[in-house]
Coordinates of C-alpha atoms and ligand atoms in Angstrom, one line a residue:
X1 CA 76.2 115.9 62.8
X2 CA 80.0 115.7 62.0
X3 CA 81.5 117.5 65.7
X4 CA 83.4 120.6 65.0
X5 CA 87.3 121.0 65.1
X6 CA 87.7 122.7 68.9
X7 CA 89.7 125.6 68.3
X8 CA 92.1 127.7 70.5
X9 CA 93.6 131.5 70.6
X10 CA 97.1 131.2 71.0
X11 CA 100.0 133.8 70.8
X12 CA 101.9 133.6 67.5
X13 CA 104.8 135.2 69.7
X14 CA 105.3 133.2 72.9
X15 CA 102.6 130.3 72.6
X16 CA 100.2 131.1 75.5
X17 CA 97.1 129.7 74.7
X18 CA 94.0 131.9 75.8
X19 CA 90.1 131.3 76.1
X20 CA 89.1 134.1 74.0
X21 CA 91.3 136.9 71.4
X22 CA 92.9 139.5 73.3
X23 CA 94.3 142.5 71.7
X24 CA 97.4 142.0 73.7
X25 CA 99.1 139.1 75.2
X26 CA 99.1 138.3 79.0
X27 CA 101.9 136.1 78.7
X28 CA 104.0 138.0 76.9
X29 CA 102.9 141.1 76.6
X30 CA 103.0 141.3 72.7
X31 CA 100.5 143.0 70.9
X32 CA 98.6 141.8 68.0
X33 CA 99.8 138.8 68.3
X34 CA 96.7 136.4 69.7
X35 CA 95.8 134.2 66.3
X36 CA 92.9 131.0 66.3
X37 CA 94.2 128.1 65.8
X38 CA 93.6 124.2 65.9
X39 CA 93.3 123.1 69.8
X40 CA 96.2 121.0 70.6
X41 CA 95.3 116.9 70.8
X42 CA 95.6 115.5 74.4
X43 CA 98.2 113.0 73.3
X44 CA 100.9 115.6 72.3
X45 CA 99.8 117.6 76.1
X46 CA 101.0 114.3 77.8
X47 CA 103.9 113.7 75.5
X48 CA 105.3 117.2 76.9
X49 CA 104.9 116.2 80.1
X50 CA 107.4 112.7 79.2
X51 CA 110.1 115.4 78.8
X52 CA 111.2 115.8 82.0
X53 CA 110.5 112.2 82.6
X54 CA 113.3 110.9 80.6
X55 CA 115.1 108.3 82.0
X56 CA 114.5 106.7 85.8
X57 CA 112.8 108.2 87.0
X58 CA 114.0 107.2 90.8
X59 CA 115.4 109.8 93.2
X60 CA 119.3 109.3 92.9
X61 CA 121.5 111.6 95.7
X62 CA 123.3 114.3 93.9
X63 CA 126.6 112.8 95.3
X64 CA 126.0 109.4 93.7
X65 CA 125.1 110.5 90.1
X66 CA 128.2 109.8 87.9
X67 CA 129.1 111.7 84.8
X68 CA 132.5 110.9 82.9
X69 CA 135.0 113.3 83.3
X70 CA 135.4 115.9 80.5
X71 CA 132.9 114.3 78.1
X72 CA 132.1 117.1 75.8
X73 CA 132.3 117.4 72.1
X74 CA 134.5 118.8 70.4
X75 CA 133.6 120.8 67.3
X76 CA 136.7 121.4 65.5
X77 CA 136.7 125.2 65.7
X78 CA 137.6 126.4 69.3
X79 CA 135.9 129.6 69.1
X80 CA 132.5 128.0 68.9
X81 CA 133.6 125.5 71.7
X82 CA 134.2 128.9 74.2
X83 CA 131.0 130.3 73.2
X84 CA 129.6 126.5 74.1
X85 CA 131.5 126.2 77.6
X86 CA 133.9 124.1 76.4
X87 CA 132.4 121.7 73.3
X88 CA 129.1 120.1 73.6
X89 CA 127.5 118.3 75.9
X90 CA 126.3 114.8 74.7
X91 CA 122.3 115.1 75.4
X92 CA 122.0 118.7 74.9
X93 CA 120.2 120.6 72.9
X94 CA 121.1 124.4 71.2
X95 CA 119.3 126.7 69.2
X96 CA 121.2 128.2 66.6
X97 CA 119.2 131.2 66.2
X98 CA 119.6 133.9 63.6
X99 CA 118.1 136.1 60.6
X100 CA 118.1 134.2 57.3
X101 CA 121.0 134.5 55.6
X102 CA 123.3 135.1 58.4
X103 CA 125.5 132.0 58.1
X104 CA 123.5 129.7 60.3
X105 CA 123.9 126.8 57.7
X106 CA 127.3 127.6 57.1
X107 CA 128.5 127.2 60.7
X108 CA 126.6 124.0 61.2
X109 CA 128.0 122.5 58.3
X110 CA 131.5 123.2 59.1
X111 CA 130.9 121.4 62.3
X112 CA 131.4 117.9 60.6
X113 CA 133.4 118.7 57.8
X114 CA 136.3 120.4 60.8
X115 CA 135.9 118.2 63.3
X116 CA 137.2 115.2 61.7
X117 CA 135.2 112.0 61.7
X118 CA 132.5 113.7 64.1
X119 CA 129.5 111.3 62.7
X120 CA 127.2 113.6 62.1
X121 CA 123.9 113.5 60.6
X122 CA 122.6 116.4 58.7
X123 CA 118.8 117.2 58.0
X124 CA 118.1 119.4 55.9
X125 CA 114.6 120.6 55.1
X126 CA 115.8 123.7 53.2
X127 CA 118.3 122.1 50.9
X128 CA 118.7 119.3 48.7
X129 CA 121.9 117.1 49.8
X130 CA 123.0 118.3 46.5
X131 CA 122.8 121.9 47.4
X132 CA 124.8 120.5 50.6
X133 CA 127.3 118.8 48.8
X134 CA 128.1 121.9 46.7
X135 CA 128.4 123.9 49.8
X136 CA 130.6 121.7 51.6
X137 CA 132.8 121.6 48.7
X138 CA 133.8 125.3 49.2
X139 CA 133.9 125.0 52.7
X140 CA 136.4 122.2 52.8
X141 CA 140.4 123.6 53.3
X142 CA 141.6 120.1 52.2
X143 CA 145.1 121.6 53.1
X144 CA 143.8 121.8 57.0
X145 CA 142.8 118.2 57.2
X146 CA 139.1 118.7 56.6
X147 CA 137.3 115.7 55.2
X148 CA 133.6 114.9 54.6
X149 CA 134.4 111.5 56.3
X150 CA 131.4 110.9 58.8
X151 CA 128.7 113.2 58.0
X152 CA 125.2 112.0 56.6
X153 CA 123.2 114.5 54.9
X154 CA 119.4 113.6 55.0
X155 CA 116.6 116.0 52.8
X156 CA 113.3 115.4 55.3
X157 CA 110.8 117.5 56.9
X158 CA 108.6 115.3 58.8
X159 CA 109.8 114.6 62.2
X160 CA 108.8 111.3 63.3
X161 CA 111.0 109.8 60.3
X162 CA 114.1 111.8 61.5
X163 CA 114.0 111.0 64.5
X164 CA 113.8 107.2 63.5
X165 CA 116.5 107.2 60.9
X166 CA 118.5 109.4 64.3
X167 CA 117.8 106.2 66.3
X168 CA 118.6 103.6 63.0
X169 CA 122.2 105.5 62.5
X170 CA 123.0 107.0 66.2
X171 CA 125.0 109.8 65.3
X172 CA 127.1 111.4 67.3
X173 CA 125.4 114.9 66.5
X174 CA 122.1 115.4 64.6
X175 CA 121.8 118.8 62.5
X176 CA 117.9 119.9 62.1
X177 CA 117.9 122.5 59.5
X178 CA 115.9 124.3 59.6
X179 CA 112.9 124.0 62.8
X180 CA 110.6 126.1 60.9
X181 CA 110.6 123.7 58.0
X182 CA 109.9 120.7 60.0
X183 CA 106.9 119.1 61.0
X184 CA 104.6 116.4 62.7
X185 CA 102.0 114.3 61.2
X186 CA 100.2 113.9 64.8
X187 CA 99.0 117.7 64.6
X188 CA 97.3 119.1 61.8
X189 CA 98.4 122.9 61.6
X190 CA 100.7 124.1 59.0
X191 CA 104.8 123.5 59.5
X192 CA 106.5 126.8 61.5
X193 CA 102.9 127.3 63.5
X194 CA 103.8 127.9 67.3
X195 CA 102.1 124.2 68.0
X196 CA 104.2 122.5 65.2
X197 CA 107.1 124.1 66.5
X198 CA 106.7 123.5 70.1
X199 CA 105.6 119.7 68.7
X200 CA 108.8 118.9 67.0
X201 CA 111.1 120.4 69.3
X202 CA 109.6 118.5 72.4
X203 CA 109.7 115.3 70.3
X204 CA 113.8 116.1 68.7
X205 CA 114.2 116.7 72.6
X206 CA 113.3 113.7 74.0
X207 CA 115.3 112.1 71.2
X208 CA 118.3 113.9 72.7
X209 CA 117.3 113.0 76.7
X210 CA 117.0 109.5 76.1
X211 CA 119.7 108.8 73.3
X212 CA 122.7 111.0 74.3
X213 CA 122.8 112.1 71.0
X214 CA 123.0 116.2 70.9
X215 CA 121.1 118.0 68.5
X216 CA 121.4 120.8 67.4
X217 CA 118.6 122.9 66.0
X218 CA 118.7 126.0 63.1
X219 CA 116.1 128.7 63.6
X220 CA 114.9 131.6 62.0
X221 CA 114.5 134.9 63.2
X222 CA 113.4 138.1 61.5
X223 CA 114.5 141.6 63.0
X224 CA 111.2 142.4 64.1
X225 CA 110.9 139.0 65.6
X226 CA 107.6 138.4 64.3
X227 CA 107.9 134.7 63.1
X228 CA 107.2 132.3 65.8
X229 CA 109.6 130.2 66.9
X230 CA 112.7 131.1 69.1
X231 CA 111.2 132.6 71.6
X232 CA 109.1 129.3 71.7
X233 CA 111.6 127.4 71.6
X234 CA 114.3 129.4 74.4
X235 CA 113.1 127.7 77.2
X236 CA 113.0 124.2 76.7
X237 CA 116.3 124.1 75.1
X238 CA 119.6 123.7 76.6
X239 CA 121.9 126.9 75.0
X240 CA 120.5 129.6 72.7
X241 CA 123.4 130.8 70.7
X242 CA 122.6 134.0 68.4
X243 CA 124.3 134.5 65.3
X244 CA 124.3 138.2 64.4
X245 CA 125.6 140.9 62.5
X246 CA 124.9 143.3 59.6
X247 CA 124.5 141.1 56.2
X248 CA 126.1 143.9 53.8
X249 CA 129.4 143.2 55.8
X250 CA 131.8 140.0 56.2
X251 CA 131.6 140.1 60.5
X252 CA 129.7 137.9 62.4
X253 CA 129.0 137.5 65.9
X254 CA 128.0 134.4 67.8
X255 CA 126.7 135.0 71.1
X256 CA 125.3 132.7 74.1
X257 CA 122.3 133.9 75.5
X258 CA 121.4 131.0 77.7
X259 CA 123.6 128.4 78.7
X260 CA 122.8 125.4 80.9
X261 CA 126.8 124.3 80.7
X262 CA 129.0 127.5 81.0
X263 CA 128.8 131.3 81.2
X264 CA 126.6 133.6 79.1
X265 CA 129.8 136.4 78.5
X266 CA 131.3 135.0 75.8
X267 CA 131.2 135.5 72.3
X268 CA 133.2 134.8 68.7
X269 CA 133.6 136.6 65.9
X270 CA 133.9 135.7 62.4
X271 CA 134.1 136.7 59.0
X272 CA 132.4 135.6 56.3
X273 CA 134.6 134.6 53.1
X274 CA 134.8 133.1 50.0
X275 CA 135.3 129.5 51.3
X276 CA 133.3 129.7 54.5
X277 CA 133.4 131.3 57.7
X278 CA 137.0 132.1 59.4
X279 CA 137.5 132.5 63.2
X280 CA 138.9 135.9 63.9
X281 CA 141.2 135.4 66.8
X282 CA 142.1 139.1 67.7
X283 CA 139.2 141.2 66.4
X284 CA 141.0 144.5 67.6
X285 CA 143.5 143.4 65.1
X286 CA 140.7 143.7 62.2
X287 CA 138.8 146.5 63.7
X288 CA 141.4 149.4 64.3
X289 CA 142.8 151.4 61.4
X290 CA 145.2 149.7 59.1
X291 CA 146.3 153.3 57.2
X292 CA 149.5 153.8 58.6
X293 CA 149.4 157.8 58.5
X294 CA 146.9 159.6 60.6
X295 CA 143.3 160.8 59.4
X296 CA 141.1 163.4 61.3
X297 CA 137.7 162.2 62.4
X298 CA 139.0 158.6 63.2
X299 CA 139.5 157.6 67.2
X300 CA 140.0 154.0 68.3
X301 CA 137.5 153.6 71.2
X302 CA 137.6 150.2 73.7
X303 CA 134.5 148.1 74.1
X304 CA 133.8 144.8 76.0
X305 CA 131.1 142.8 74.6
X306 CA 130.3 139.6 76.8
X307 CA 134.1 139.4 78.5
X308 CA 136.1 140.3 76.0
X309 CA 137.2 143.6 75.3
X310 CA 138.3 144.7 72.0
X311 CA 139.0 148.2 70.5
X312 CA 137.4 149.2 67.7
X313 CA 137.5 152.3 65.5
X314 CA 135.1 154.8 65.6
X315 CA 134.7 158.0 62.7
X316 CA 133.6 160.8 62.3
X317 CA 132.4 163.5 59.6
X318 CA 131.5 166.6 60.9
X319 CA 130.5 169.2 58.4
X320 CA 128.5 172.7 57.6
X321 CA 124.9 172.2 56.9
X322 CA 124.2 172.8 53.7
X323 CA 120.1 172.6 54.0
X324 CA 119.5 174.1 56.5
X325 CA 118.3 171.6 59.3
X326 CA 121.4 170.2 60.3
X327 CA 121.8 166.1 60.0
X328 CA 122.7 163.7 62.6
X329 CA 123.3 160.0 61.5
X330 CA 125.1 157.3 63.6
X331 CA 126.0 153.6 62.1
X332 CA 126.7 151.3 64.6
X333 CA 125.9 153.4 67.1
X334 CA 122.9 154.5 69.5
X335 CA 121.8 158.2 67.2
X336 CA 120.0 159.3 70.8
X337 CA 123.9 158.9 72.3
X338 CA 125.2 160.5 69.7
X339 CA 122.7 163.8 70.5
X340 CA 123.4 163.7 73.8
X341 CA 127.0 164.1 73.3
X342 CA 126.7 166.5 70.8
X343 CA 124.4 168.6 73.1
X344 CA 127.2 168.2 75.6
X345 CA 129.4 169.6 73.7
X346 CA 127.5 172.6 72.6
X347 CA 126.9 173.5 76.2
X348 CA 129.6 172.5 78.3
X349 CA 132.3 172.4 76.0
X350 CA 131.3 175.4 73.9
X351 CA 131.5 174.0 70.6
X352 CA 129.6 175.3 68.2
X353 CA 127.8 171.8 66.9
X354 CA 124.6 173.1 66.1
X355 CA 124.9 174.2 62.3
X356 CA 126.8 171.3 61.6
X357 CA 126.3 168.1 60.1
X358 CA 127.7 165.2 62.1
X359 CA 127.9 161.7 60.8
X360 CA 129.4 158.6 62.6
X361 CA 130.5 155.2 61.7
X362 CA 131.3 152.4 63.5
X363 CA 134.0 150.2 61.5
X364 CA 133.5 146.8 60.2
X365 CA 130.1 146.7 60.8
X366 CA 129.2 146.3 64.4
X367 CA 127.6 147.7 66.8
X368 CA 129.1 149.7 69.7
X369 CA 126.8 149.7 73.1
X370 CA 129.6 150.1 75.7
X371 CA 129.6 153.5 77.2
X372 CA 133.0 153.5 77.6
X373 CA 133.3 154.3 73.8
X374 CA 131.7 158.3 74.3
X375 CA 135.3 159.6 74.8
X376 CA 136.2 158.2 71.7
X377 CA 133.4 159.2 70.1
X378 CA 133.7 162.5 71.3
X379 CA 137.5 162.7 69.8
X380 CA 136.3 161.5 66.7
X381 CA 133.6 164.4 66.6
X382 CA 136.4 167.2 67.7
X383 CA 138.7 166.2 65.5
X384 CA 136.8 166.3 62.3
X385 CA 135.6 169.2 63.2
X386 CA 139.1 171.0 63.6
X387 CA 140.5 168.6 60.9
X388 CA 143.0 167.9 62.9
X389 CA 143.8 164.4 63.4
X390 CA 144.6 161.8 66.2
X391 CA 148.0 160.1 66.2
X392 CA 147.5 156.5 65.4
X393 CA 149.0 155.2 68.6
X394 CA 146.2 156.9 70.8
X395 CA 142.6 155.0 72.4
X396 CA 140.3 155.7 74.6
X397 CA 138.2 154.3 76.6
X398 CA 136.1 156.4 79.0
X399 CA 132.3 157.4 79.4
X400 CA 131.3 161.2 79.2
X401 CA 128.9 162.5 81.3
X402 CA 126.2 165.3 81.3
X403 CA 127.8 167.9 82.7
X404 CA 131.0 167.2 80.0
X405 CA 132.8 165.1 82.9
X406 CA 134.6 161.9 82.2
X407 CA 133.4 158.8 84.4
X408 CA 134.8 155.7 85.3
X409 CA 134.3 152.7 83.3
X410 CA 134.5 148.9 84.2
X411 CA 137.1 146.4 83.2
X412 CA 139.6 149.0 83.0
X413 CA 142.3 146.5 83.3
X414 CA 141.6 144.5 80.9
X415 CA 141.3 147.5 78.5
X416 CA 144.3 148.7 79.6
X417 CA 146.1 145.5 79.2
X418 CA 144.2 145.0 75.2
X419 CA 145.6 148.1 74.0
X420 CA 148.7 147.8 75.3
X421 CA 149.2 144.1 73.6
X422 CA 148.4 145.8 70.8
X423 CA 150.9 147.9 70.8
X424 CA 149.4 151.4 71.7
X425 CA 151.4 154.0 72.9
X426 CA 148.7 156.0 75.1
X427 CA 145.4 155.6 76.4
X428 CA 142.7 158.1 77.6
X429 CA 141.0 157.0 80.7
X430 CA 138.8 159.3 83.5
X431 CA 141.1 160.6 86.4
X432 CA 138.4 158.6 89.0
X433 CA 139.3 155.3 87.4
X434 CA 142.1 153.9 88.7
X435 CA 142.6 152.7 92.2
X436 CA 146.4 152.5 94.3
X437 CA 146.6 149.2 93.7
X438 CA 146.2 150.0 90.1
X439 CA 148.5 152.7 90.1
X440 CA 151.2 150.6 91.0
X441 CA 151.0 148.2 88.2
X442 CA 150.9 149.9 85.3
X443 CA 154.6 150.3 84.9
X444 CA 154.9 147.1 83.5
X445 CA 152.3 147.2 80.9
X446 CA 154.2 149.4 79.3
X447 CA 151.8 151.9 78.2
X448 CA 151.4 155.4 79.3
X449 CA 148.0 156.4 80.9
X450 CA 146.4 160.1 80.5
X451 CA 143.8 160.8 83.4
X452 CA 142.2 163.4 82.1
X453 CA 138.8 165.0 84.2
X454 CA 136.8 167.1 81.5
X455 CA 136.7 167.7 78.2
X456 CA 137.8 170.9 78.4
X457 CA 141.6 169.1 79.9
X458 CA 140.9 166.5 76.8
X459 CA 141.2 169.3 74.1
X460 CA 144.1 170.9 75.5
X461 CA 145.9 167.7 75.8
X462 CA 144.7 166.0 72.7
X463 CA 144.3 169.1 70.4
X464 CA 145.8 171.9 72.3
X465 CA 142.8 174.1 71.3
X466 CA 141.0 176.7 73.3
X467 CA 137.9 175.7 74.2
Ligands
TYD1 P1 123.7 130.6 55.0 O1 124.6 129.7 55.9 O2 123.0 129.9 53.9 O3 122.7 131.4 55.9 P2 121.5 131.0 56.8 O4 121.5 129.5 56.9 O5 121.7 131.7 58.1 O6 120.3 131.5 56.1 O7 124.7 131.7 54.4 C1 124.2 132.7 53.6 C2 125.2 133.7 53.1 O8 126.6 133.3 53.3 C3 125.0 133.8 51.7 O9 124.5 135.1 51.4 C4 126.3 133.6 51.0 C5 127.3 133.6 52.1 N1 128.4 132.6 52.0 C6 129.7 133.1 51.7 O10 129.9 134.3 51.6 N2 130.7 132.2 51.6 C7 130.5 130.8 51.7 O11 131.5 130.1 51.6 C8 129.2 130.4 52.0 C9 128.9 128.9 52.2 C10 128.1 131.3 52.1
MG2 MG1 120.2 128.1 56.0

């Protein structure tokens, strides 16, 4: 009697294998989640356990181990090498995770064709090389000094051959696009399974370990997250960078989320264009009005995402309610903020908000989580409803609090010092925010600071309305 296949429970979301289905993960937490599956052979257990294993495996004092100085990779765009610490680190491994049709392949292409004879070689198991070809042809600025020189495009999905034709041609970066698309012939469930995943990545890793050649690997996320993968994946490799944004507009942000080599705060932004994606050096430059004369509903608020902070403008439409229930919609923005400033307003401030539609817009497509954007929100809100506009040389950057006071923010420096680079004339901050030390130093930025306490003070300085 033929034996039968041993089979497993496993979480689709994080990988935990369990003895029996549970309705809810214990790893993880996930629910719905636990699926039978094929058990995993013994030979790829040990292989996973040859990953840490990957070289000598004597004890070497920490003193004694040498590593040339300033040996990472440079990637030809130096936005991407911030994000990165600094270029990439020969060995490494990063997940280039993101929804489909973000721009993952996009960025990962432009990595040979800008970085001038990086030899790179590029597997694709979502594209023909012709398909990469055509791409590359409208991503290469011939003018800039791109060239195609170097980079190997190869159209295979099963790992083991990869990785040989990796060892045959000893690239200095290996592309694997996508993870979910590739697979291993020692493991007999489907390609983009957790075990497949988990499989190929362990095997592309130890490629990496003991070859010194980074790879880099695409994956797919969806915005519910329920494809496998990633979150598989986040812990054995080296960086997780996240490609985000929203796909109806041109930005895109890449963010770090883990990385073994530098710092976690940064991020880049791009936008998407015709011929590929351009860094955008000064996003405040791209995300603050460009009318020259003054609209009502439109405030310019200060955010810091990861260390940077940028200004960004937010608007407003505040109108009567024409059915009745009145609507409250926020782009960009958290909607249950958005209530709670309204409701602020009603009560402490005494505007009358409640018949009124409000509807608010964060430009260019991102999304605002900093606090320290409520005063300008606020603004934006009061002056739509008055109609009475803002001059354009005005931010903000504040938080508003419960009782309609307005708190301290973080980073106020820097803020400071962003909007006065960019030429602002004023900016709103809380009264509480700024120390001596501070006091002393503004003079030279140039710009003149409003401390104002309430929102009540706000609106007699900003609108000169009774409240
Ligand atoms: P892609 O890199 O294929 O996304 P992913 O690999 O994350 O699925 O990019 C997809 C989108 O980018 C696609 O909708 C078209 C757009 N795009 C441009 O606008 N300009 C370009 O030059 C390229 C190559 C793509
Ligand atoms: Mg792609």
């Amino acid at each position: 009697m033929p034996s039968k296949a041993k089979t497993v429970w496993y979480c689709t979301s994080c990988g935990n294998e369990t003895g029996k289905w549970m309705g809810r993960c214990p790893a993880c937490g996930e629910w719905n989640t636990i699926k039978e599956g094929p058990s995993r052979d013994k030979t790829s257990r040990s292989r996973d356990r040859v990953l840490v294993n990957v070289s000598d495996s004597e004890p070497i004092p920490l003193k004694d181990i040498s590593v040339e100085e300033d040996c990472r990779i440079t990637v030809g765009s130096p936005e991407v090498e911030r994000v990165l610490g600094g270029g990439i680190v020969p060995g490494s491994m990063i997940l280039l995770a993101g929804e489909p049709g973000i721009g993952k392949s996009t960025l990962a292409l432009q990595i040979p064709l800008r970085s001038r004879g990086l030899h790179t070689l590029y597997v694709s198991g979502e594209e023909s090389p012709r398909q990469i070809k055509l791409r590359s042809m409208r991503l290469l600025r011939k003018e800039e000094g791109d060239t195609e020189e170097g980079c190997t495009v190869l159209g295979e999905t099963v790992v083991e051959n990869i990785i040989r034709y990796a060892r045959e041609c000893s690239p200095d970066l290996l592309v694997v696009d996508s993870i979910q698309t590739v697979y291993s012939e020692n493991i007999d469930s489907a390609a983009s399974s957790v075990s497949q995943i988990r499989e190929c990545a362990a095997e592309l890793l130890r490629l990496a370990k003991e070859s010194g050649i980074p790879v880099i690997l695409i994956g797919h996320i969806t915005k519910d997250g329920s494809i496998a993968g990633p979150k598989v994946l986040e812990h054995i490799v080296d960086v997780v960078l996240q490609f985000e944004g929203d796909t109806r507009h041109s930005h895109r942000i890449l963010r770090s989320i883990k990385n073994r080599f530098g710092s976690t705060d940064e991020i880049a932004i791009f936008e998407m264009t015709g011929s590929g994606l351009r860094e955008v050096e000064n996003p405040s430059e791209i995300l603050t009005p460009l009318h020259g004369e003054s609209l009502s509903g439109v405030a310019v608020g200060s955010m810091v995402d990861g260390s940077r902070p940028f200004l960004i403008e937010i608007q407003a439409l505040v109108s009567t309610a024409a059915y009745g229930m009145p609507q409250r919609s926020a782009t960009g923005y958290d909607a249950r903020r958005l209530n709670m400033l309204l409701a602020v307003l009603e009560k402490r401030a005494g505007f009358k908000l409640s018949a009124k539609d409000v509807f608010l817009n964060v430009a260019g497509g991102m999304r605002v989580s900093d606090t320290a954007c409520d005063l300008a929100v606020v603004v934006a809100v009061l002056s739509s409803n008055f109609d009475l506009p803002v001059s354009p040389g005005i931010c903000f950057a504040a938080e508003v609090g419960l009782s309609g006071e307005i708190r301290p923010v973080g980073r106020i420096e820097a803020r400071i010092s962003e909007a006065a680079r960019l030429g602002y004339r004023q900016i709103y901050i809380s009264s509480y925010n700024l120390s001596e030390e501070l006091r002393r130093s503004i003079p030279r930025t140039g710009i003149q600071i409003v401390e104002v306490s309430d929102i009540a003070a706000l609106c007699r300085r900003l609108f000169r309305a009774e409240e």
